[in-house]
XYZ file of N, CA and C in Angstrom:
753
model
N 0.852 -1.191 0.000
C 0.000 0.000 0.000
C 0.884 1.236 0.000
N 0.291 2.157 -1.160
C 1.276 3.484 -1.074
C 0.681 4.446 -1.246
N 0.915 5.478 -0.253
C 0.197 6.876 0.160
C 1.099 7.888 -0.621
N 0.719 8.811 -1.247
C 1.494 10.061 -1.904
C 1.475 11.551 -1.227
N 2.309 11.878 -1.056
C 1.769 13.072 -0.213
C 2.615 14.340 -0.598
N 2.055 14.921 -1.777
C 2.585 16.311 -2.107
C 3.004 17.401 -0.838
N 4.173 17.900 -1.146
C 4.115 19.226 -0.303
C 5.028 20.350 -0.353
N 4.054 21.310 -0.383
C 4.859 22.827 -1.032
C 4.345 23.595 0.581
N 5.679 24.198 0.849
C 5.340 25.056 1.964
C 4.388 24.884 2.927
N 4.544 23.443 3.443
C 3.831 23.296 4.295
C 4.349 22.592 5.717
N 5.220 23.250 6.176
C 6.197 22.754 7.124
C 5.693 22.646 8.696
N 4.522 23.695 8.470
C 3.228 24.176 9.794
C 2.608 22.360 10.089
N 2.782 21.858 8.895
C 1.099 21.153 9.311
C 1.380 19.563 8.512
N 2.913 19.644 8.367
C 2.959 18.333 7.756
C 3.733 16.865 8.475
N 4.191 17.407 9.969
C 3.978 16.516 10.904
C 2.293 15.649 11.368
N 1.758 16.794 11.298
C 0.189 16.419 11.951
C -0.217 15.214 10.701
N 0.181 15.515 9.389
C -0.356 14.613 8.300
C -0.028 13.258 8.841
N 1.671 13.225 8.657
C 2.763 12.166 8.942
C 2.138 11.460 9.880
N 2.039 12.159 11.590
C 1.419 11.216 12.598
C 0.764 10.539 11.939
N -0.766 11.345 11.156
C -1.726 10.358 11.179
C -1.558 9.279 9.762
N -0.945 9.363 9.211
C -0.562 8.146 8.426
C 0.338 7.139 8.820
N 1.277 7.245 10.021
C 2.074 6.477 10.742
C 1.058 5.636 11.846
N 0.116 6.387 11.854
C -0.885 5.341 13.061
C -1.904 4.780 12.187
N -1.631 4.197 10.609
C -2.806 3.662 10.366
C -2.291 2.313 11.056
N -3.753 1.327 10.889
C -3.807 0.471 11.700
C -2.990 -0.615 10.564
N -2.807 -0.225 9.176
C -2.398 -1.177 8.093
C -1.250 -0.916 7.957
N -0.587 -2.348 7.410
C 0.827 -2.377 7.252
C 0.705 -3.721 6.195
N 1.810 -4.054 5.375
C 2.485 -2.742 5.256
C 2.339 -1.647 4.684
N 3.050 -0.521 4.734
C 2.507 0.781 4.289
C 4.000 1.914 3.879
N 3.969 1.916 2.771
C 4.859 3.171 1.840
C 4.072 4.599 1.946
N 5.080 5.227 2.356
C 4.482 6.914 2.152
C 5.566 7.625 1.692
N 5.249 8.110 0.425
C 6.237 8.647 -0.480
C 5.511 10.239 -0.273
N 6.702 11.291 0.261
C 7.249 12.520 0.445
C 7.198 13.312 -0.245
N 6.838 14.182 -1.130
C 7.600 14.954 -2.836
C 7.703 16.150 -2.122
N 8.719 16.909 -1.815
C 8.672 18.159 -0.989
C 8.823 18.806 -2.699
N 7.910 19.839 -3.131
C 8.055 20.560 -4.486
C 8.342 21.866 -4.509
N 9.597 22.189 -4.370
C 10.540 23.087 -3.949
C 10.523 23.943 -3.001
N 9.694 23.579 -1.857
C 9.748 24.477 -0.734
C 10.688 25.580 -0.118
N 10.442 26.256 0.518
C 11.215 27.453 1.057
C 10.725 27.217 2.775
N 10.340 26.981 2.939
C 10.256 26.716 4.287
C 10.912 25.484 5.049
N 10.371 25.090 6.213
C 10.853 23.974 7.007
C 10.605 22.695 6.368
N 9.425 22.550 5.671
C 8.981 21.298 4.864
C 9.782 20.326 4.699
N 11.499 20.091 3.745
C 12.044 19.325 3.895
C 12.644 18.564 4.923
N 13.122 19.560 6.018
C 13.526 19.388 7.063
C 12.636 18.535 8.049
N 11.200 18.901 7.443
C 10.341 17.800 8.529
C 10.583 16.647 8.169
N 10.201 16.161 6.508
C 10.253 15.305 5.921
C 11.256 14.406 5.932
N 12.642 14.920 6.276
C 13.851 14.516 6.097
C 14.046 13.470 7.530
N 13.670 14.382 8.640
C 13.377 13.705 9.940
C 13.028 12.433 9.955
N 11.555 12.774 9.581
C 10.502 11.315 9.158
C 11.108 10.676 8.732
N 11.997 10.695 7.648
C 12.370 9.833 6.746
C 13.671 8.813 7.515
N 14.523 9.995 8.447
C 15.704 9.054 9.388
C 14.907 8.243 10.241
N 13.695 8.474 11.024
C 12.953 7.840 12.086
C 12.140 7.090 11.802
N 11.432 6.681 10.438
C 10.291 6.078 10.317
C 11.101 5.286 8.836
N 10.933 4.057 8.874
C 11.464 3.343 7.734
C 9.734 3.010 6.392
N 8.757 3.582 6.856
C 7.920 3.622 5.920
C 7.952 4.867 4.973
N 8.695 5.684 5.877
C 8.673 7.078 5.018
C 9.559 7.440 4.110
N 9.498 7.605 2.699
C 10.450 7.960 1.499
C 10.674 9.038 1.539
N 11.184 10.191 0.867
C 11.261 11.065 0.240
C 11.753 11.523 -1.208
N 10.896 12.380 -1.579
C 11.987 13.319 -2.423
C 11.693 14.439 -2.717
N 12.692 14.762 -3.701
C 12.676 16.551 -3.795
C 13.074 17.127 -5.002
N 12.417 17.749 -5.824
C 12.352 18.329 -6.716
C 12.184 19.954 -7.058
N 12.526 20.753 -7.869
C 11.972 21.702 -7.636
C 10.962 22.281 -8.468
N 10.512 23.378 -7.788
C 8.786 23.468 -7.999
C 8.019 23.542 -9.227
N 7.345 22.460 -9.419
C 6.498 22.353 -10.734
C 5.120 22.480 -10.588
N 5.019 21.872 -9.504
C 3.039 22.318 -9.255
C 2.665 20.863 -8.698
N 1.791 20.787 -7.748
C 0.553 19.697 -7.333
C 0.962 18.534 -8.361
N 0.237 19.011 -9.311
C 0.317 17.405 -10.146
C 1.810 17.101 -10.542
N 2.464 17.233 -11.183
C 3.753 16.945 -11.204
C 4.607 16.321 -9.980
N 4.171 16.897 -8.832
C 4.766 16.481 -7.647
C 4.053 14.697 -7.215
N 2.631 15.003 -7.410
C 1.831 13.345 -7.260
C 2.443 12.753 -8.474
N 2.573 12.989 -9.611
C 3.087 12.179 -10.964
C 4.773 11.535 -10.175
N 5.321 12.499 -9.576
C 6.761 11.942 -9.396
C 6.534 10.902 -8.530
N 5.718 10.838 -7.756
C 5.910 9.814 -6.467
C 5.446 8.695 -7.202
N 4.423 9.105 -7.720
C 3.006 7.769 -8.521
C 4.751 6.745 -9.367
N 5.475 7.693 -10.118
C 6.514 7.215 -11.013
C 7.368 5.849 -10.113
N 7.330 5.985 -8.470
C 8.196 5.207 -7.938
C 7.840 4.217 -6.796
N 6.289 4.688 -6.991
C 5.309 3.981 -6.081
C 5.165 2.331 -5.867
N 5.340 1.072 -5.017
C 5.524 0.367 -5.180
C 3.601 -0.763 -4.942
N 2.876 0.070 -4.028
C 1.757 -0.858 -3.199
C 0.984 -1.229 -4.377
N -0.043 -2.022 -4.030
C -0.940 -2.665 -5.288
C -2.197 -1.467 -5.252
N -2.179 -0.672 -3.992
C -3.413 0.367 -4.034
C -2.152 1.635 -3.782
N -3.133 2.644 -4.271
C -2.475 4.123 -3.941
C -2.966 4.857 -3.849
N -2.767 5.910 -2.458
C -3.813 7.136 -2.141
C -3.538 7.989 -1.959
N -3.701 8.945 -1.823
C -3.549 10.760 -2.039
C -3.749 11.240 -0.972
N -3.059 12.012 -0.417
C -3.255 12.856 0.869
C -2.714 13.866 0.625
N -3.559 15.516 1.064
C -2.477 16.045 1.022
C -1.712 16.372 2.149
N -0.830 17.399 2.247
C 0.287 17.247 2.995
C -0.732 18.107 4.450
N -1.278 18.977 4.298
C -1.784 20.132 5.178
C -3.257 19.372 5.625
N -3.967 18.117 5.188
C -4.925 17.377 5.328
C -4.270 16.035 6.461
N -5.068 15.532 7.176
C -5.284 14.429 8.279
C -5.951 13.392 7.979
N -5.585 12.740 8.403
C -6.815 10.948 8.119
C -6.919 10.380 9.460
N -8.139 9.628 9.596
C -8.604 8.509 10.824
C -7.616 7.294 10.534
N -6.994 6.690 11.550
C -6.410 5.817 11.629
C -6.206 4.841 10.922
N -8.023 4.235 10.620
C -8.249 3.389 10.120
C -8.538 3.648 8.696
N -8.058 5.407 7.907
C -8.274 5.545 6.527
C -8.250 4.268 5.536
N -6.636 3.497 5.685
C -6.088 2.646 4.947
C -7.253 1.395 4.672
N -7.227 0.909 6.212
C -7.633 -0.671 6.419
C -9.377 -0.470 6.122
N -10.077 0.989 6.205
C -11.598 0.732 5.658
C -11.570 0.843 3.855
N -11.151 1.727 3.273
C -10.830 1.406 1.817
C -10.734 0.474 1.227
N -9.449 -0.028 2.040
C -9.235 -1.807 1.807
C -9.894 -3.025 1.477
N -10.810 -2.699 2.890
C -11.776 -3.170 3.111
C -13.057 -3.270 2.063
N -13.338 -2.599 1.870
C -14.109 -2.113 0.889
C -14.304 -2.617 -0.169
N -13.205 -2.053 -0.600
C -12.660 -2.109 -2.121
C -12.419 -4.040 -2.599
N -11.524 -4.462 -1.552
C -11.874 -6.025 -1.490
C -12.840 -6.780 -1.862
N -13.670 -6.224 -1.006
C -15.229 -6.954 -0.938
C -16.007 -7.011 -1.784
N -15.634 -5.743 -2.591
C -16.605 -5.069 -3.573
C -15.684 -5.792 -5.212
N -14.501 -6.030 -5.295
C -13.782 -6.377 -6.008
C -13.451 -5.286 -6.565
N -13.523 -4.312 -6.048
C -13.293 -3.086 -6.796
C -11.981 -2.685 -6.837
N -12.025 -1.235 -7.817
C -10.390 -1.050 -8.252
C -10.450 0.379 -8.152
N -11.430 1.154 -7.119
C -11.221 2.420 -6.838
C -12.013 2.252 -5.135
N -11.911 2.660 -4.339
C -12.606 2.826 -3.126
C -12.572 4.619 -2.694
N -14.160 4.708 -2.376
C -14.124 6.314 -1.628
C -14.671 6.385 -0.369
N -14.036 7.268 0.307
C -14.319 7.103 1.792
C -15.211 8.653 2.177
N -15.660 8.642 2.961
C -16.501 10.472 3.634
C -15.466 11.144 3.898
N -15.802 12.407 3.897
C -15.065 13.019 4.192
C -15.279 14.560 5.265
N -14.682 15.186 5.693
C -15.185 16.531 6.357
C -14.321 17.755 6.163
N -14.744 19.101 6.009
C -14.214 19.948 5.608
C -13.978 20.897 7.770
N -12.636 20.496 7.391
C -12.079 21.247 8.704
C -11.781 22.556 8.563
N -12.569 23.569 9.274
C -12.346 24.870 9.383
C -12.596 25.888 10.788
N -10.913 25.900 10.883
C -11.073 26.838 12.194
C -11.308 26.334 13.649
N -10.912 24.873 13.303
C -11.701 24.263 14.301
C -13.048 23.938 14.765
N -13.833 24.072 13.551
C -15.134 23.381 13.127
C -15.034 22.469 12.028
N -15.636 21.649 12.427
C -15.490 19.560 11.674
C -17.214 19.772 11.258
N -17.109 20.150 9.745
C -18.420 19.716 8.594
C -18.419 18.423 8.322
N -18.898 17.667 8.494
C -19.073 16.140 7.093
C -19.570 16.571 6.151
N -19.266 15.850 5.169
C -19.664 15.971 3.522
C -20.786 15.136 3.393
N -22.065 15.963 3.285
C -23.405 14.988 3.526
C -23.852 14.203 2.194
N -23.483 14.769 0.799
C -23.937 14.206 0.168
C -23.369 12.691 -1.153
N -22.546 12.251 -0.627
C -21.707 10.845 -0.990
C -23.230 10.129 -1.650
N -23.254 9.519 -2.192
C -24.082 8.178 -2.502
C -24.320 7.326 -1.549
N -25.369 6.598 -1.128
C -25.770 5.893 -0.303
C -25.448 4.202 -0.625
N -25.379 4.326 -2.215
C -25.064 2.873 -2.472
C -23.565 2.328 -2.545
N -23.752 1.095 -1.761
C -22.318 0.677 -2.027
C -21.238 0.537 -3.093
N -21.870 0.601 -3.995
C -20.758 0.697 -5.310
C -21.450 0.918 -6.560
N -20.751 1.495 -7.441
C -20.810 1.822 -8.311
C -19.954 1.933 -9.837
N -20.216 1.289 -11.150
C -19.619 0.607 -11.884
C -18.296 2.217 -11.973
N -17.458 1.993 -12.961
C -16.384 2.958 -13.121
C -17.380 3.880 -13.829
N -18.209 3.582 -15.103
C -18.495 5.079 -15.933
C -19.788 5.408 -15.188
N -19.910 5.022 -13.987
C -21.234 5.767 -13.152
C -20.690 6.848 -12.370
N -19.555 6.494 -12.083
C -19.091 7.065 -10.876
C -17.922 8.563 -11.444
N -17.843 7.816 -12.828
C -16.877 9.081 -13.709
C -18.022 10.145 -13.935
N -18.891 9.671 -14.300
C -20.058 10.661 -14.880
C -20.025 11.283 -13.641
N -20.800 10.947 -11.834
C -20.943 11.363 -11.476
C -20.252 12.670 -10.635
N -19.115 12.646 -10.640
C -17.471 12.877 -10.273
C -17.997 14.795 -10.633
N -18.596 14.330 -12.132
C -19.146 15.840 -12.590
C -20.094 16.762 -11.848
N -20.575 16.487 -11.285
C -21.123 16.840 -10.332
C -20.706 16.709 -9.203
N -19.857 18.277 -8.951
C -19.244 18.659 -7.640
C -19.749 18.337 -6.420
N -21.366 18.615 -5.935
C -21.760 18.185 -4.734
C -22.104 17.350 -4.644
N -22.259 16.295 -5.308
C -22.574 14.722 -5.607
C -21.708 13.668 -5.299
N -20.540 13.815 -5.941
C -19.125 12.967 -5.938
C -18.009 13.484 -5.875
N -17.890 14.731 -5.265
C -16.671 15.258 -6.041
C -15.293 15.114 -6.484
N -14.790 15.162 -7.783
C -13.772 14.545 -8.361
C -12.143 15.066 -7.377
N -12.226 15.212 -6.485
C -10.919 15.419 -5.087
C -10.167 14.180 -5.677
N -9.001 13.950 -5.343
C -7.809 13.263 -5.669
C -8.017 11.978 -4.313
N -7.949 12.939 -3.133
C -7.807 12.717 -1.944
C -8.491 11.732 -0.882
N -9.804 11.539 -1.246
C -10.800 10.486 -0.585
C -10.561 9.190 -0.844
N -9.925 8.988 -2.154
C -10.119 7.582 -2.744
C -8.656 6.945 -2.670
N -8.840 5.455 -2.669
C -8.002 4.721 -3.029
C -8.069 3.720 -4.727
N -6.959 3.763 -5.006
C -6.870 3.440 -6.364
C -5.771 2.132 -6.863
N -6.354 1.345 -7.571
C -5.335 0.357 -7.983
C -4.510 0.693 -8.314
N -2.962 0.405 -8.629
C -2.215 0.707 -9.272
C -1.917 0.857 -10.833
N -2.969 -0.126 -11.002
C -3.275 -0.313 -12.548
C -3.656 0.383 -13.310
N -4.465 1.118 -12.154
C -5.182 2.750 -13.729
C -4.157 3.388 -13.508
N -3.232 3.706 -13.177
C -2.248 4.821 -13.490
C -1.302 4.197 -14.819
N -1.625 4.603 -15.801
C -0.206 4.248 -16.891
C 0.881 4.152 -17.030
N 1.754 3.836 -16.920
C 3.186 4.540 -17.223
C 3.427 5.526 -17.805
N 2.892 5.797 -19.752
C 3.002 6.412 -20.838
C 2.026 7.431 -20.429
N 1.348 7.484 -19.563
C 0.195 8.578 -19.895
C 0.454 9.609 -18.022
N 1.575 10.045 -18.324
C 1.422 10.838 -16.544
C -0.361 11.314 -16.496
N -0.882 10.565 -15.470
C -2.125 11.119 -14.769
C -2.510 13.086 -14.566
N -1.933 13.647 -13.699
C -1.669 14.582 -13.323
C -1.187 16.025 -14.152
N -2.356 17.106 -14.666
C -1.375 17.874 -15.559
C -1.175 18.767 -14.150
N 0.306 19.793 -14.563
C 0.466 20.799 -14.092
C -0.678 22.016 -13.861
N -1.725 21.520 -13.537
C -2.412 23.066 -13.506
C -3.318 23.043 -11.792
N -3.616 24.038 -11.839
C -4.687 24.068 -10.292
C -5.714 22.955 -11.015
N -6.487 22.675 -9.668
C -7.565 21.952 -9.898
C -7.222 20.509 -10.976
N -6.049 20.126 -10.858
C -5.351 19.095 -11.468
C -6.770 17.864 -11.120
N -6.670 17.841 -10.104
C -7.630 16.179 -9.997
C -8.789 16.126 -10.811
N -9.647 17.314 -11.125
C -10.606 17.501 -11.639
C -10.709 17.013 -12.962
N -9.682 17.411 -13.963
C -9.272 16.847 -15.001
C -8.767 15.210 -15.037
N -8.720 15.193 -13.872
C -7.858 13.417 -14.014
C -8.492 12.350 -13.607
N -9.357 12.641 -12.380
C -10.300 12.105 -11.504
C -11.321 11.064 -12.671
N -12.182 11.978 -13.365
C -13.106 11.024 -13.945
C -11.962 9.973 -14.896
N -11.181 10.132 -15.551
C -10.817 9.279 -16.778
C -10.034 8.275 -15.303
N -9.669 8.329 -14.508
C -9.325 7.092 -13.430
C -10.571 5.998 -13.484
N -11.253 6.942 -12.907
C -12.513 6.229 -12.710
C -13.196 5.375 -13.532
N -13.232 6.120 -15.202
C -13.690 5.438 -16.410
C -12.716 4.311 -16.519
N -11.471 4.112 -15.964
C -10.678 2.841 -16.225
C -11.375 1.476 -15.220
N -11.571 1.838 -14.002
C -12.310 1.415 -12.905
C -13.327 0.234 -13.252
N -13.276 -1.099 -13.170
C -14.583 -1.720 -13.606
C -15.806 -1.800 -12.302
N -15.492 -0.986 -10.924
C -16.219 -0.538 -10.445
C -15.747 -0.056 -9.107
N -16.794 1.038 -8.149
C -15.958 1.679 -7.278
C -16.569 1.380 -6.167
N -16.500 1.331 -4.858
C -16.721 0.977 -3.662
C -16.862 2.239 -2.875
N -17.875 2.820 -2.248
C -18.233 3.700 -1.213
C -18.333 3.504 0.148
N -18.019 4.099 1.337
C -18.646 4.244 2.038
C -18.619 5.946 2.851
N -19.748 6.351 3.225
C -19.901 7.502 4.118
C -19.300 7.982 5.252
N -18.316 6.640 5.945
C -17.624 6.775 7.163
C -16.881 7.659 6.907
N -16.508 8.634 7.683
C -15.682 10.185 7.387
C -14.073 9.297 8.108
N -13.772 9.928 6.877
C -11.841 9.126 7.091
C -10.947 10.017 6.623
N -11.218 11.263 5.890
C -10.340 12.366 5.816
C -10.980 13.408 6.211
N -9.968 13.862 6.653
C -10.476 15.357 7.150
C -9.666 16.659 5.838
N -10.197 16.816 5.388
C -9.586 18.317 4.653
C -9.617 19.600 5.455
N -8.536 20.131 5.638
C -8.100 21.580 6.443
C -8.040 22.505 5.359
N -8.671 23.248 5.567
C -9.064 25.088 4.654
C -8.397 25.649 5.302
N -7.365 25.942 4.747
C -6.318 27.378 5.086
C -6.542 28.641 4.133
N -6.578 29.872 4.654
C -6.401 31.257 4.059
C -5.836 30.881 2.578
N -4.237 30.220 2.719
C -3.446 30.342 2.199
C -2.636 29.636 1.074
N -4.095 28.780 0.907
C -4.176 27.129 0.346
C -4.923 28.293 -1.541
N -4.749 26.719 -2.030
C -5.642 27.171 -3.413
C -6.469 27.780 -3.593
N -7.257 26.861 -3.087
C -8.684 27.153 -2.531
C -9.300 27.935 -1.578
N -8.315 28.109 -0.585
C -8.772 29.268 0.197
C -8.993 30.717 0.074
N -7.402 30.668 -0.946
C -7.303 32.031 -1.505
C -7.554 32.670 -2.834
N -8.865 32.315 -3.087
C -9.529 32.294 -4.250
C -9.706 33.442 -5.074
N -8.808 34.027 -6.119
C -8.935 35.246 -7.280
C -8.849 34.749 -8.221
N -8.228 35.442 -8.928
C -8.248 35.254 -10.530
C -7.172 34.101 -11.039
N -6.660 34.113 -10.368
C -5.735 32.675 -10.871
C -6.761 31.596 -10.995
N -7.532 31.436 -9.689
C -8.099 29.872 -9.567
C -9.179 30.115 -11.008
N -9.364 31.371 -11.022
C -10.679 31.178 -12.406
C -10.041 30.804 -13.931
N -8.695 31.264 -13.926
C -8.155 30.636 -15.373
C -7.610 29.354 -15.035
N -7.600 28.797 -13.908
C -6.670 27.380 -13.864
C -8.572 26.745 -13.538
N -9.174 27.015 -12.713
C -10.317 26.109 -13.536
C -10.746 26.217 -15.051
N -10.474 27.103 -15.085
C -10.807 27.004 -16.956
C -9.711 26.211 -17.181
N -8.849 26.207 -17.430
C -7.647 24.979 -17.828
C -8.104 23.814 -17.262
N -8.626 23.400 -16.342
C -9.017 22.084 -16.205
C -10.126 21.561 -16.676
N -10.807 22.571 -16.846
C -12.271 21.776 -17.190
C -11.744 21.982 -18.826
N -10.990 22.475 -19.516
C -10.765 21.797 -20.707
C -9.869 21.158 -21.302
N -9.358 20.453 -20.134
C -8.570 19.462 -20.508
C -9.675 18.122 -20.022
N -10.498 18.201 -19.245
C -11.528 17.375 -19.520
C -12.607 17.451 -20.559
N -12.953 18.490 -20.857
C -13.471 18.346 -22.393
C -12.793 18.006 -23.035
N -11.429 18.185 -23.740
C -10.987 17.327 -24.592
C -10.964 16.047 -24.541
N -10.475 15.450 -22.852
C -10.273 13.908 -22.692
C -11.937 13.140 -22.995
N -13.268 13.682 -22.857
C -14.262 13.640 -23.076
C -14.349 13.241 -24.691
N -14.064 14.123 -25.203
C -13.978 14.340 -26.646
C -13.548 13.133 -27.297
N -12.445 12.681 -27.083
C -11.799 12.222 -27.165
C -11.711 10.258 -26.844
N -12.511 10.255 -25.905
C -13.166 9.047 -25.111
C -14.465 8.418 -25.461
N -15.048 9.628 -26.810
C -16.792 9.914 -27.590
C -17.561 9.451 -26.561
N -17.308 10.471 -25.344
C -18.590 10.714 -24.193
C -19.048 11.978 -24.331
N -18.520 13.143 -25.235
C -18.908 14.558 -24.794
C -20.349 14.547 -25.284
N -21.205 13.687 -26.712
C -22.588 13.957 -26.754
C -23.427 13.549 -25.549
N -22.568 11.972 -25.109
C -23.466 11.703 -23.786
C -23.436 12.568 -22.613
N -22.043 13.077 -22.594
C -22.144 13.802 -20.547
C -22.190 14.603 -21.045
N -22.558 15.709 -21.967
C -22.138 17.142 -22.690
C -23.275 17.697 -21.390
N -24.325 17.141 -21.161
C -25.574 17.861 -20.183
C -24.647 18.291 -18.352
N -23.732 16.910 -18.431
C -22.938 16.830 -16.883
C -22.191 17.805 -17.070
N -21.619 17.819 -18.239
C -20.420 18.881 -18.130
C -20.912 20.437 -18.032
N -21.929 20.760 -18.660
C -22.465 22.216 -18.256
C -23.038 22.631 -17.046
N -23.317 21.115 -16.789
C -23.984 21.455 -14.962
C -22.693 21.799 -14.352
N -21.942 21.224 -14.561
C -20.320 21.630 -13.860
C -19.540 22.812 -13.821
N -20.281 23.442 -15.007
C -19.799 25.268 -15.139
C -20.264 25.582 -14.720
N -22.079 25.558 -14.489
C -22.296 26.198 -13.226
C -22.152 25.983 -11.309
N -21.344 25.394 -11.581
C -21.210 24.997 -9.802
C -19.974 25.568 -9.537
């Protein structure tokens, strides 16, 4: 099993990650590092981890962006599943071993877990997940399009190793990278495994992508959502989801 864990300047909050991926209850367990050219303490945490904890990898590159940084680790990743965390985000103990779980049972080759949006020291759950236990890959790609439904996050799910390509890096360089990448995973998927149990926590910082929302994030979502129209295009789903995909501009 191998966890990826991007991190740019996040030296505040990327012990708190580490703990909680060092106390999952599963083993064995790889957690590959990508510090993406930080200026802060970041490596230095990482570097620690890495003398004290023999699950913890690292490396270091300099700064290309989010996806590039998950593409490098994904490149050296060894587990038969692989999951996304980010560096400034936390998980329940048992993130690993309920996915697992899951995903097993279900025979599946993607698993998604609940999730909650941490802010300020107020814990939201994400109320609206699907109620059913699984769902084939192009149900769950379609649905992905619809932000408050499924949303296409990197971060909730666990993933075979198998949908990631070699020839085809997953991950482009842009904001909102997963968005673009998320459904065509999924469309590889011959089906996905849910459950509602909240197992990540996502932390909203000021100072995060998303937190600090202007005009950048509006041309890098435009860059993503058309690099999923093309992959759409391209896949001859855009007459079928062409209705999903406009619901998606407006959200």
């Amino acid at each position: 099993m191998s966890v990826v864990v991007p991190a740019f300047n996040v030296g505040a909050y990327l012990s708190r990650c580490l703990d909680s991926l060092l106390a999952q209850t599963h083993r064995p367990l790889e957690i590959i590092v990508v510090d993406d050219g930080s200026w802060d303490e970041t490596a230095t945490v990482m570097q620690r981890y890495e003398r004290t904890h023999p699950e913890v990898h690292t490396v270091s590159q300099i700064h290309r962006g989010l996806g590039p940084a998950r593409n490098a680790a994904l490149s050296i990743a060894e587990g038969e599943f692989i999951s996304m965390v980010d560096a400034d985000d936390w998980v329940e103990p048992d993130f690993i071993t309920e996915l697992l779980r899951i995903a097993r049972a279900a025979g599946a080759d993607v698993a998604v877990g609940g999730f909650s949006f941490d802010v300020g020291g107020l814990r939201v759950p994400f109320p609206f997940l699907p109620r059913q236990p699984s769902l084939s890959g192009r149900q769950a790609a379609e649905l992905s399009l619809h932000m408050t439904r499924f949303p296409a996050f990197a971060w909730n799910k666990l993933y075979h190793r198998g949908l990631f390509h070699p020839d085809d890096p997953p991950f482009p360089n842009v904001y909102y990278e997963d968005l673009a990448t998320t459904p065509r995973l999924l469309l590889r998927a011959s089906s996905v495994a849910l459950t509602r149990k909240v197992l990540y926590h996502y932390c909203l910082r000021g100072d995060s992508i998303t937190g600090n929302f202007g005009a950048r994030n509006v041309f890098a979502f435009a860059s993503a959502i058309g690099i999923l129209r093309h992959e759409l295009h391209r896949m001859g789903l855009w007459d079928a989801w062409q209705p999903s995909y406009r619901r998606l501009l407006r959200q």
